[in-house]
CSV table of C-alpha atoms in Angstrom, one decimal:
chain,number,residue,atom,x,y,z
A,30,UNK,CA,-0.1,0.6,0.2
A,31,UNK,CA,1.1,4.0,-1.0
A,32,UNK,CA,1.2,4.3,3.4
A,33,UNK,CA,3.8,1.3,3.9
A,34,UNK,CA,0.4,-0.9,5.0
A,35,UNK,CA,1.5,-5.1,3.8
A,36,UNK,CA,-2.2,-6.3,3.6
A,37,UNK,CA,-2.2,-10.7,3.1
A,38,UNK,CA,-5.1,-12.3,2.3
A,39,UNK,CA,-7.3,-13.9,-0.4
A,40,UNK,CA,-8.8,-11.7,-3.3
A,41,UNK,CA,-12.3,-13.0,-4.2
A,42,UNK,CA,-12.3,-10.4,-7.1
A,43,UNK,CA,-12.3,-7.3,-8.4
A,44,UNK,CA,-13.6,-4.2,-10.8
A,45,UNK,CA,-13.1,-2.4,-13.6
A,46,UNK,CA,-11.7,0.1,-11.7
A,47,UNK,CA,-9.4,-2.3,-10.0
A,48,UNK,CA,-11.2,-2.1,-7.0
A,49,UNK,CA,-10.8,-5.1,-4.6
A,50,UNK,CA,-12.3,-7.1,-2.1
A,51,UNK,CA,-10.2,-9.5,0.1
A,52,UNK,CA,-11.8,-11.6,3.2
A,53,UNK,CA,-9.7,-13.6,6.2
A,54,UNK,CA,-7.0,-10.7,5.9
A,55,UNK,CA,-4.3,-9.2,7.8
A,56,UNK,CA,-3.0,-5.8,7.0
A,57,UNK,CA,0.7,-5.7,9.3
A,58,UNK,CA,1.9,-1.6,9.7
A,59,UNK,CA,5.0,-0.4,11.1
A,60,UNK,CA,4.3,2.2,13.9
A,61,UNK,CA,6.8,3.6,16.2
A,62,UNK,CA,5.9,1.0,18.6
A,63,UNK,CA,6.6,-1.1,16.3
A,64,UNK,CA,4.9,-4.1,13.6
A,65,UNK,CA,1.7,-3.7,14.3
A,66,UNK,CA,-1.0,-6.7,12.7
A,67,UNK,CA,-4.9,-6.4,12.5
A,68,UNK,CA,-7.6,-9.8,12.1
A,69,UNK,CA,-9.7,-8.6,9.5
A,70,UNK,CA,-13.0,-10.4,7.8
A,71,UNK,CA,-13.6,-8.4,4.5
A,72,UNK,CA,-13.2,-5.0,3.2
A,73,UNK,CA,-13.3,-3.7,-0.3
A,74,UNK,CA,-10.1,-2.2,-1.2
A,75,UNK,CA,-10.0,0.6,-3.7
A,76,UNK,CA,-7.2,-0.2,-6.4
A,77,UNK,CA,-5.6,3.7,-6.4
A,78,UNK,CA,-3.9,2.7,-3.4
A,79,UNK,CA,-1.7,-1.0,-4.4
A,80,UNK,CA,1.7,-0.4,-4.7
A,81,UNK,CA,2.3,-4.3,-5.9
A,82,UNK,CA,0.2,-7.9,-5.8
A,83,UNK,CA,2.4,-10.9,-5.2
A,84,UNK,CA,0.7,-14.0,-5.5
A,85,UNK,CA,1.1,-16.8,-3.1
A,86,UNK,CA,3.1,-14.7,-1.3
A,87,UNK,CA,3.8,-16.3,3.0
A,88,UNK,CA,1.3,-14.2,5.6
A,89,UNK,CA,2.1,-12.5,8.4
A,90,UNK,CA,3.0,-15.3,11.8
A,91,UNK,CA,0.6,-13.8,14.6
């Protein structure tokens, strides 16, 4: 993501505007206190915020 967040999950689908829906995902971000991992059930992610997709990547260790 553009703001140094990393989202790992399963891509369910996308539309012509590259808005993406993911499910069973983890959001990882670096904070002044260290790395913070948040589990989310499902989100709709705007494609303008995506900088890279890595198929088959590993999820974070929780």
